[in-house]
Amino acid sequence: MGMAEKDEIRSKIELEAAELAEQIARQSRRGVARAISRVEDNTPVGRELLNLIFARTGKARRIGITGPPGAGKSTFVNELIQLLRQRGERVGVLAVDPSSPFSGGAILGDRIRMTTATGDDGLFVRSMASRGSLGGVAAATYEASEVLEAAGFDWILIETVGVGQSELEVIELTDTTVLLLVPESGDSVQAMKAGIMEGADIFVVNKFDREGGGRLIRDIQNTLDLCNWSRHGGWQPPVVPAKSYMGEGVPEVLAQIEAHYEWLSSDAERYRQVRIKKTEQRLRVLINRAVLEGAWSVANLETQMAESIGQIEAREISLYGWVEQVMTGWRYRRAR
Ligand SMILES: Nc1nc2c(ncn2[C@@H]2O[C@H](COP(=O)(O)OP(=O)(O)OP(=O)(O)O)[C@@H](O)[C@H]2O)c(=O)[nH]1
Ligand SMILES: [Mg+2]
């Protein structure tokens, strides 16, 4: 490819990114939707756009809502949306679908259940699938949240199903994490991953209309008593009962979300440290992605693999030796 051609592609990318940034600044819904697609697919336009809007990010409140499948997360989020919208605040929602290689697709439920308030310019709801993208669900989700932030959304609610690794990653990207549990999950509290228990800032015992809610509160409390809260700088996660489908308990949870923010920001130095830690975590994710992409594309690994697979199959060279050889070549080329 010639220089002139490269320049032309480059300026096309910059032009489209600038157009999208302008649409985002105007709070155009279509612009926001298109921008999120670009960053979700990790396209050059998407990456350029993230550069352009970065200066306008850093102010929104990110709230993670996680919990087992069917715990009532979307129902809860819907209620929370209403409360925030009543206060005139703009709300962006990202529902992360756990599209695993096993299920092969997104869970459509969120898309159907969370479309009640279309036509409201202060609300934007988007479902996101991981699609096995490099950098994982969390990277794309965070980048989408930056688009929403640049479009002037004050709150970003991120719903993730509490299975696997993705919700742990998302916890690290939000300011406050709300973990929804239900009486049915009572027996499993002890067995729950410590990471989730210690990562949550607020516990909600949802479906409190069902039997076993009181016992679940005690179970959570007992488990929390065993956690080392000094690590968290002293915040004691509250356990709030709720009947999300009736809206009950949701205002109390919002009050706790506010209390958590007050607590976070009450100590300027600690708040700075918390933010630095999150930024470092973001950088790690981005570096990992860049390194992976670098290895696969710069070193043409797919092509190299195709060329060598016959030799490896014929046992002329070992798998291990081949990988070492290829990676050494890649490092050498990058070091020059
Ligand atoms: N009894 C009872 N049912 C509830 C409550 N909150 C939500 N539900 C119901 O629980 C079911 C699942 O609710 P969702 O909000 O879709 O749950 P979710 O956690 O978002 O589900 P996934 O996203 O599929 O993991 C729905 O039928 C809700 O109506 C509650 O407080 N009590
Ligand atoms: Mg849901």
CSV table of C-alpha atoms and ligand atoms in Angstrom, one decimal:
chain,number,residue,atom,x,y,z
A,1,MET,CA,0.0,0.0,0.0
A,2,GLY,CA,1.4,3.4,-1.0
A,3,MET,CA,1.8,6.4,1.3
A,4,ALA,CA,-1.0,8.4,-0.4
A,5,GLU,CA,-3.4,5.4,0.0
A,6,LYS,CA,-2.5,5.1,3.7
A,7,ASP,CA,-3.0,8.8,4.2
A,8,GLU,CA,-6.4,8.6,2.6
A,9,ILE,CA,-7.5,5.7,4.8
A,10,ARG,CA,-6.1,7.6,7.8
A,11,SER,CA,-8.0,10.8,7.1
A,12,LYS,CA,-11.2,8.8,6.4
A,13,ILE,CA,-10.9,7.2,9.9
A,14,GLU,CA,-10.3,10.6,11.4
A,15,LEU,CA,-13.2,12.2,9.6
A,16,GLU,CA,-15.7,9.5,10.7
A,17,ALA,CA,-14.4,9.6,14.3
A,18,ALA,CA,-14.7,13.4,14.4
A,19,GLU,CA,-18.2,13.2,13.0
A,20,LEU,CA,-19.2,10.7,15.6
A,21,ALA,CA,-17.6,12.8,18.4
A,22,GLU,CA,-19.6,15.7,17.2
A,23,GLN,CA,-22.9,13.7,17.2
A,24,ILE,CA,-22.1,12.4,20.7
A,25,ALA,CA,-21.6,16.0,21.9
A,26,ARG,CA,-25.0,16.9,20.4
A,27,GLN,CA,-26.4,13.9,22.3
A,28,SER,CA,-27.7,12.3,19.1
A,29,ARG,CA,-29.1,8.8,19.9
A,30,ARG,CA,-28.1,7.5,16.5
A,31,GLY,CA,-24.6,8.8,16.9
A,32,VAL,CA,-24.2,7.3,20.3
A,33,ALA,CA,-25.5,3.9,19.1
A,34,ARG,CA,-23.2,3.9,16.1
A,35,ALA,CA,-20.2,5.0,18.2
A,36,ILE,CA,-20.8,2.2,20.7
A,37,SER,CA,-20.9,-0.3,17.8
A,38,ARG,CA,-17.5,1.1,16.6
A,39,VAL,CA,-15.9,0.7,20.0
A,40,GLU,CA,-17.5,-2.6,20.7
A,41,ASP,CA,-16.0,-4.0,17.4
A,42,ASN,CA,-12.7,-2.4,18.3
A,43,THR,CA,-12.4,-0.7,14.9
A,44,PRO,CA,-9.8,2.0,14.0
A,45,VAL,CA,-12.7,4.5,14.0
A,46,GLY,CA,-13.7,3.4,17.5
A,47,ARG,CA,-10.2,3.7,18.8
A,48,GLU,CA,-9.8,7.2,17.3
A,49,LEU,CA,-13.1,8.2,18.8
A,50,LEU,CA,-12.1,7.1,22.3
A,51,ASN,CA,-9.1,9.4,22.0
A,52,LEU,CA,-11.2,12.3,20.9
A,53,ILE,CA,-13.7,12.0,23.7
A,54,PHE,CA,-11.4,11.0,26.5
A,55,ALA,CA,-11.1,14.6,27.8
A,56,ARG,CA,-14.8,14.7,28.3
A,57,THR,CA,-14.9,11.6,30.5
A,58,GLY,CA,-14.3,11.1,34.2
A,59,LYS,CA,-17.5,12.5,35.7
A,60,ALA,CA,-20.2,9.9,35.4
A,61,ARG,CA,-21.2,7.6,38.2
A,62,ARG,CA,-20.7,3.9,37.2
A,63,ILE,CA,-22.9,1.5,39.1
A,64,GLY,CA,-22.5,-2.3,38.6
A,65,ILE,CA,-25.5,-4.5,39.2
A,66,THR,CA,-24.6,-8.1,39.3
A,67,GLY,CA,-26.1,-11.4,40.7
A,68,PRO,CA,-27.1,-14.9,39.6
A,69,PRO,CA,-29.3,-15.4,36.5
A,70,GLY,CA,-32.9,-14.4,37.2
A,71,ALA,CA,-32.2,-12.7,40.5
A,72,GLY,CA,-34.2,-9.6,39.3
A,73,LYS,CA,-31.3,-7.4,38.1
A,74,SER,CA,-33.2,-6.0,35.1
A,75,THR,CA,-36.3,-5.4,37.2
A,76,PHE,CA,-34.2,-3.6,39.8
A,77,VAL,CA,-32.4,-1.6,37.1
A,78,ASN,CA,-35.7,-0.5,35.7
A,79,GLU,CA,-36.9,0.8,39.0
A,80,LEU,CA,-33.6,2.5,39.6
A,81,ILE,CA,-33.9,4.2,36.2
A,82,GLN,CA,-37.3,5.6,37.2
A,83,LEU,CA,-36.0,7.1,40.4
A,84,LEU,CA,-33.0,8.7,38.7
A,85,ARG,CA,-35.1,10.0,35.8
A,86,GLN,CA,-37.6,11.5,38.3
A,87,ARG,CA,-34.6,13.6,39.6
A,88,GLY,CA,-33.9,14.7,36.1
A,89,GLU,CA,-30.7,12.8,35.8
A,90,ARG,CA,-29.6,11.2,32.5
A,91,VAL,CA,-29.1,7.4,32.7
A,92,GLY,CA,-27.2,5.1,30.4
A,93,VAL,CA,-27.6,1.4,30.8
A,94,LEU,CA,-25.3,-1.4,29.5
A,95,ALA,CA,-26.6,-4.9,29.9
A,96,VAL,CA,-23.7,-7.4,29.4
A,97,ASP,CA,-24.9,-10.6,27.9
A,98,PRO,CA,-22.8,-13.6,28.8
A,99,SER,CA,-22.5,-15.0,25.3
A,100,SER,CA,-20.3,-18.0,26.1
A,101,PRO,CA,-18.9,-20.3,23.6
A,102,PHE,CA,-21.3,-22.9,25.1
A,103,SER,CA,-24.6,-21.0,24.7
A,104,GLY,CA,-23.3,-19.5,21.5
A,105,GLY,CA,-25.5,-16.4,21.8
A,106,ALA,CA,-26.7,-13.5,23.8
A,107,ILE,CA,-29.5,-13.8,26.3
A,108,LEU,CA,-32.3,-11.9,24.7
A,109,GLY,CA,-34.3,-11.4,27.9
A,110,ASP,CA,-32.6,-8.1,28.7
A,111,ARG,CA,-33.4,-6.6,25.4
A,112,ILE,CA,-37.0,-7.4,25.8
A,113,ARG,CA,-37.5,-6.5,29.4
A,114,MET,CA,-35.6,-3.3,29.4
A,115,THR,CA,-37.2,-1.4,26.6
A,116,THR,CA,-40.0,0.2,28.6
A,117,ALA,CA,-39.0,3.8,28.3
A,118,THR,CA,-38.1,4.4,24.7
A,119,GLY,CA,-38.7,7.9,23.5
A,120,ASP,CA,-37.1,9.3,26.6
A,121,ASP,CA,-34.0,11.2,25.6
A,122,GLY,CA,-32.5,11.0,29.0
A,123,LEU,CA,-32.3,7.2,28.9
A,124,PHE,CA,-30.2,5.0,26.7
A,125,VAL,CA,-30.3,1.2,27.0
A,126,ARG,CA,-27.8,-1.0,25.2
A,127,SER,CA,-27.3,-4.7,25.3
A,128,MET,CA,-23.7,-5.9,24.8
A,129,ALA,CA,-22.4,-9.3,23.9
A,130,SER,CA,-18.8,-10.3,24.4
A,131,ARG,CA,-18.4,-12.1,21.1
A,132,GLY,CA,-15.1,-13.3,22.4
A,133,SER,CA,-13.5,-9.9,21.6
A,134,LEU,CA,-9.9,-9.4,22.6
A,135,GLY,CA,-9.7,-7.6,25.9
A,136,GLY,CA,-12.9,-9.2,27.0
A,137,VAL,CA,-16.3,-8.0,28.0
A,138,ALA,CA,-15.1,-5.5,30.5
A,139,ALA,CA,-12.9,-3.5,28.0
A,140,ALA,CA,-15.7,-3.0,25.5
A,141,THR,CA,-18.2,-2.3,28.2
A,142,TYR,CA,-16.0,0.4,29.8
A,143,GLU,CA,-15.4,2.0,26.4
A,144,ALA,CA,-19.1,2.0,25.7
A,145,SER,CA,-19.6,3.7,29.0
A,146,GLU,CA,-17.1,6.4,28.0
A,147,VAL,CA,-19.2,7.1,24.9
A,148,LEU,CA,-22.3,7.4,27.1
A,149,GLU,CA,-20.4,9.7,29.5
A,150,ALA,CA,-19.3,11.9,26.6
A,151,ALA,CA,-22.9,12.1,25.6
A,152,GLY,CA,-23.8,13.6,28.9
A,153,PHE,CA,-25.2,10.7,30.8
A,154,ASP,CA,-24.8,11.3,34.5
A,155,TRP,CA,-25.2,7.6,35.6
A,156,ILE,CA,-24.1,4.5,33.9
A,157,LEU,CA,-25.7,1.3,35.1
A,158,ILE,CA,-24.0,-1.9,34.1
A,159,GLU,CA,-25.9,-5.1,34.5
A,160,THR,CA,-23.8,-8.3,34.4
A,161,VAL,CA,-24.8,-11.9,35.3
A,162,GLY,CA,-22.8,-13.1,38.2
A,163,VAL,CA,-21.1,-16.0,36.5
A,164,GLY,CA,-17.6,-16.4,35.3
A,165,GLN,CA,-14.9,-13.9,35.1
A,166,SER,CA,-16.6,-11.0,33.4
A,167,GLU,CA,-18.5,-9.7,36.3
A,168,LEU,CA,-15.4,-9.6,38.4
A,169,GLU,CA,-13.7,-7.5,35.8
A,170,VAL,CA,-16.7,-5.2,35.6
A,171,ILE,CA,-16.6,-4.8,39.4
A,172,GLU,CA,-13.2,-3.2,39.0
A,173,LEU,CA,-14.5,-0.7,36.5
A,174,THR,CA,-17.5,0.6,38.5
A,175,ASP,CA,-17.6,3.0,41.4
A,176,THR,CA,-20.2,1.0,43.3
A,177,THR,CA,-21.1,-2.6,42.8
A,178,VAL,CA,-24.6,-3.8,43.9
A,179,LEU,CA,-24.9,-7.6,44.3
A,180,LEU,CA,-28.4,-9.0,44.1
A,181,LEU,CA,-29.1,-12.3,45.8
A,182,VAL,CA,-32.4,-14.1,46.2
A,183,PRO,CA,-33.6,-16.5,48.9
A,184,GLU,CA,-33.2,-19.4,46.5
A,185,SER,CA,-29.4,-18.7,46.5
A,186,GLY,CA,-29.3,-18.9,50.3
A,187,ASP,CA,-27.4,-22.2,50.4
A,188,SER,CA,-24.8,-21.0,48.0
A,189,VAL,CA,-23.7,-17.9,49.9
A,190,GLN,CA,-21.0,-19.8,51.6
A,191,ALA,CA,-19.9,-21.4,48.4
A,192,MET,CA,-19.8,-18.1,46.5
A,193,LYS,CA,-16.6,-16.9,45.1
A,194,ALA,CA,-14.9,-14.7,47.7
A,195,GLY,CA,-14.1,-12.3,44.9
A,196,ILE,CA,-17.7,-11.4,44.4
A,197,MET,CA,-18.5,-11.2,48.1
A,198,GLU,CA,-15.6,-8.9,48.7
A,199,GLY,CA,-16.0,-6.9,45.6
A,200,ALA,CA,-19.6,-5.9,46.3
A,201,ASP,CA,-20.3,-2.6,48.1
A,202,ILE,CA,-24.0,-3.1,48.6
A,203,PHE,CA,-25.9,-6.4,49.0
A,204,VAL,CA,-29.6,-6.6,48.1
A,205,VAL,CA,-31.7,-9.5,49.1
A,206,ASN,CA,-34.2,-9.4,46.3
A,207,LYS,CA,-37.5,-11.3,46.1
A,208,PHE,CA,-37.9,-10.6,49.8
A,209,ASP,CA,-41.6,-11.6,49.3
A,210,ARG,CA,-40.4,-15.2,49.2
A,211,GLU,CA,-39.6,-17.5,52.1
A,212,GLY,CA,-36.0,-17.5,53.4
A,213,GLY,CA,-35.2,-13.8,52.9
A,214,GLY,CA,-34.5,-13.2,56.6
A,215,ARG,CA,-32.2,-16.2,56.8
A,216,LEU,CA,-30.3,-15.1,53.7
A,217,ILE,CA,-29.7,-11.6,55.3
A,218,ARG,CA,-28.2,-13.4,58.3
A,219,ASP,CA,-26.1,-15.7,56.1
A,220,ILE,CA,-24.7,-12.8,54.2
A,221,GLN,CA,-24.0,-10.8,57.4
A,222,ASN,CA,-22.2,-13.8,58.8
A,223,THR,CA,-20.1,-14.2,55.7
A,224,LEU,CA,-19.4,-10.5,55.7
A,225,ASP,CA,-18.2,-10.6,59.3
A,226,LEU,CA,-15.5,-13.0,58.2
A,227,CYS,CA,-14.3,-10.6,55.4
A,228,ASN,CA,-11.4,-8.3,56.0
A,229,TRP,CA,-12.9,-4.8,55.6
A,230,SER,CA,-9.9,-2.9,56.5
A,231,ARG,CA,-8.8,-3.7,52.9
A,232,HIS,CA,-11.7,-1.6,51.8
A,233,GLY,CA,-10.8,1.3,54.0
A,234,GLY,CA,-13.6,0.7,56.4
A,235,TRP,CA,-16.8,0.7,54.2
A,236,GLN,CA,-19.2,-1.8,55.7
A,237,PRO,CA,-21.5,-3.1,53.0
A,238,PRO,CA,-25.1,-2.8,53.9
A,239,VAL,CA,-27.6,-5.7,53.3
A,240,VAL,CA,-30.9,-4.3,52.0
A,241,PRO,CA,-34.1,-6.3,51.5
A,242,ALA,CA,-36.0,-5.6,48.3
A,243,LYS,CA,-39.0,-6.5,46.3
A,244,SER,CA,-37.9,-5.1,43.0
A,245,TYR,CA,-41.0,-6.1,41.1
A,246,MET,CA,-43.0,-3.8,43.4
A,247,GLY,CA,-40.3,-1.1,43.5
A,248,GLU,CA,-39.9,-1.8,47.2
A,249,GLY,CA,-36.4,-1.4,48.7
A,250,VAL,CA,-35.0,0.3,45.6
A,251,PRO,CA,-35.1,3.9,47.1
A,252,GLU,CA,-33.2,2.5,50.1
A,253,VAL,CA,-30.6,1.0,47.8
A,254,LEU,CA,-30.2,4.3,45.9
A,255,ALA,CA,-29.7,6.0,49.3
A,256,GLN,CA,-26.9,3.5,50.0
A,257,ILE,CA,-25.4,4.1,46.6
A,258,GLU,CA,-25.3,7.8,47.5
A,259,ALA,CA,-23.9,7.0,50.9
A,260,HIS,CA,-21.1,4.8,49.3
A,261,TYR,CA,-20.2,7.7,47.0
A,262,GLU,CA,-20.2,10.2,49.9
A,263,TRP,CA,-17.9,7.8,51.8
A,264,LEU,CA,-15.6,7.3,48.8
A,265,SER,CA,-15.2,10.9,48.2
A,266,SER,CA,-15.0,12.1,51.8
A,267,ASP,CA,-11.3,11.3,52.0
A,268,ALA,CA,-9.7,13.0,49.0
A,269,GLU,CA,-6.4,11.0,49.2
A,270,ARG,CA,-8.2,7.6,49.5
A,271,TYR,CA,-10.5,8.5,46.6
A,272,ARG,CA,-7.5,9.4,44.5
A,273,GLN,CA,-5.9,6.1,45.3
A,274,VAL,CA,-9.1,4.2,44.4
A,275,ARG,CA,-9.3,6.0,41.0
A,276,ILE,CA,-5.6,5.4,40.3
A,277,LYS,CA,-6.1,1.7,41.0
A,278,LYS,CA,-9.0,1.5,38.6
A,279,THR,CA,-7.0,3.4,35.9
A,280,GLU,CA,-4.1,1.1,36.3
A,281,GLN,CA,-6.4,-1.8,35.9
A,282,ARG,CA,-7.8,-0.3,32.7
A,283,LEU,CA,-4.3,0.2,31.4
A,284,ARG,CA,-3.4,-3.4,32.1
A,285,VAL,CA,-6.4,-4.6,30.1
A,286,LEU,CA,-5.5,-2.2,27.2
A,287,ILE,CA,-1.9,-3.3,27.3
A,288,ASN,CA,-2.9,-7.0,27.2
A,289,ARG,CA,-5.1,-6.3,24.3
A,290,ALA,CA,-2.4,-4.4,22.4
A,291,VAL,CA,0.2,-7.1,23.1
A,292,LEU,CA,-2.2,-9.8,21.9
A,293,GLU,CA,-3.1,-7.9,18.8
A,294,GLY,CA,0.5,-7.1,18.2
A,295,ALA,CA,1.5,-10.7,18.4
A,296,TRP,CA,-1.3,-12.0,16.2
A,297,SER,CA,-1.3,-9.3,13.5
A,298,VAL,CA,2.2,-7.9,13.5
A,299,ALA,CA,3.8,-11.3,13.6
A,300,ASN,CA,1.2,-12.7,11.2
A,301,LEU,CA,0.7,-15.7,13.4
A,302,GLU,CA,-2.2,-17.2,11.5
A,303,THR,CA,-0.1,-17.2,8.3
A,304,GLN,CA,3.0,-18.6,10.1
A,305,MET,CA,0.9,-21.2,11.7
A,306,ALA,CA,-0.6,-22.3,8.4
A,307,GLU,CA,2.8,-22.5,6.9
A,308,SER,CA,4.3,-24.6,9.8
A,309,ILE,CA,1.4,-26.9,10.7
A,310,GLY,CA,2.5,-29.6,8.3
A,311,GLN,CA,6.0,-29.7,9.9
A,312,ILE,CA,4.5,-29.8,13.3
A,313,GLU,CA,2.1,-32.6,12.4
A,314,ALA,CA,5.0,-34.6,10.9
A,315,ARG,CA,6.8,-34.1,14.2
A,316,GLU,CA,9.7,-32.4,12.4
A,317,ILE,CA,9.4,-29.5,14.9
A,318,SER,CA,7.8,-29.5,18.3
A,319,LEU,CA,4.9,-27.3,19.2
A,320,TYR,CA,6.9,-25.8,22.0
A,321,GLY,CA,10.0,-25.2,19.9
A,322,TRP,CA,7.8,-23.6,17.2
A,323,VAL,CA,6.1,-21.1,19.6
A,324,GLU,CA,9.4,-20.2,21.1
A,325,GLN,CA,11.0,-19.6,17.7
A,326,VAL,CA,8.1,-17.5,16.5
A,327,MET,CA,7.9,-15.4,19.7
A,328,THR,CA,11.6,-14.8,19.7
A,329,GLY,CA,11.3,-13.6,16.1
A,330,TRP,CA,8.5,-11.3,17.0
A,331,ARG,CA,10.3,-9.8,20.0
A,332,TYR,CA,13.4,-9.3,17.9
A,333,ARG,CA,11.4,-7.4,15.2
A,334,ARG,CA,9.7,-5.2,17.8
A,335,ALA,CA,13.0,-4.4,19.5
A,336,ARG,CA,14.6,-3.1,16.4
B,1,LIG,N1,-41.3,-12.7,43.5
B,1,LIG,C1,-40.5,-11.8,43.0
B,1,LIG,N2,-40.1,-11.8,41.7
B,1,LIG,C2,-39.3,-10.9,41.2
B,1,LIG,C3,-38.8,-9.8,42.0
B,1,LIG,N3,-38.0,-9.0,41.3
B,1,LIG,C4,-38.0,-9.6,40.0
B,1,LIG,N4,-38.8,-10.7,40.0
B,1,LIG,C5,-39.1,-11.6,38.8
B,1,LIG,O1,-38.0,-12.4,38.6
B,1,LIG,C6,-37.9,-12.7,37.2
B,1,LIG,C7,-36.5,-12.4,36.6
B,1,LIG,O2,-36.3,-11.0,36.7
B,1,LIG,P1,-35.2,-10.2,35.8
B,1,LIG,O3,-35.3,-8.8,36.3
B,1,LIG,O4,-35.4,-10.5,34.4
B,1,LIG,O5,-33.9,-10.9,36.4
B,1,LIG,P2,-32.4,-10.8,35.8
B,1,LIG,O6,-31.5,-11.0,37.0
B,1,LIG,O7,-32.3,-9.5,35.1
B,1,LIG,O8,-32.3,-12.0,34.9
B,1,LIG,P3,-31.2,-12.3,33.8
B,1,LIG,O9,-30.7,-11.0,33.2
B,1,LIG,O10,-31.8,-13.2,32.8
B,1,LIG,O11,-30.1,-13.0,34.6
B,1,LIG,C8,-39.0,-11.9,36.5
B,1,LIG,O12,-40.1,-12.7,36.3
B,1,LIG,C9,-39.3,-10.8,37.5
B,1,LIG,O13,-40.6,-10.4,37.5
B,1,LIG,C10,-39.2,-9.8,43.4
B,1,LIG,O14,-38.8,-8.9,44.2
B,1,LIG,N5,-40.0,-10.8,43.8
B,2,MG,MG,-31.5,-9.2,33.2
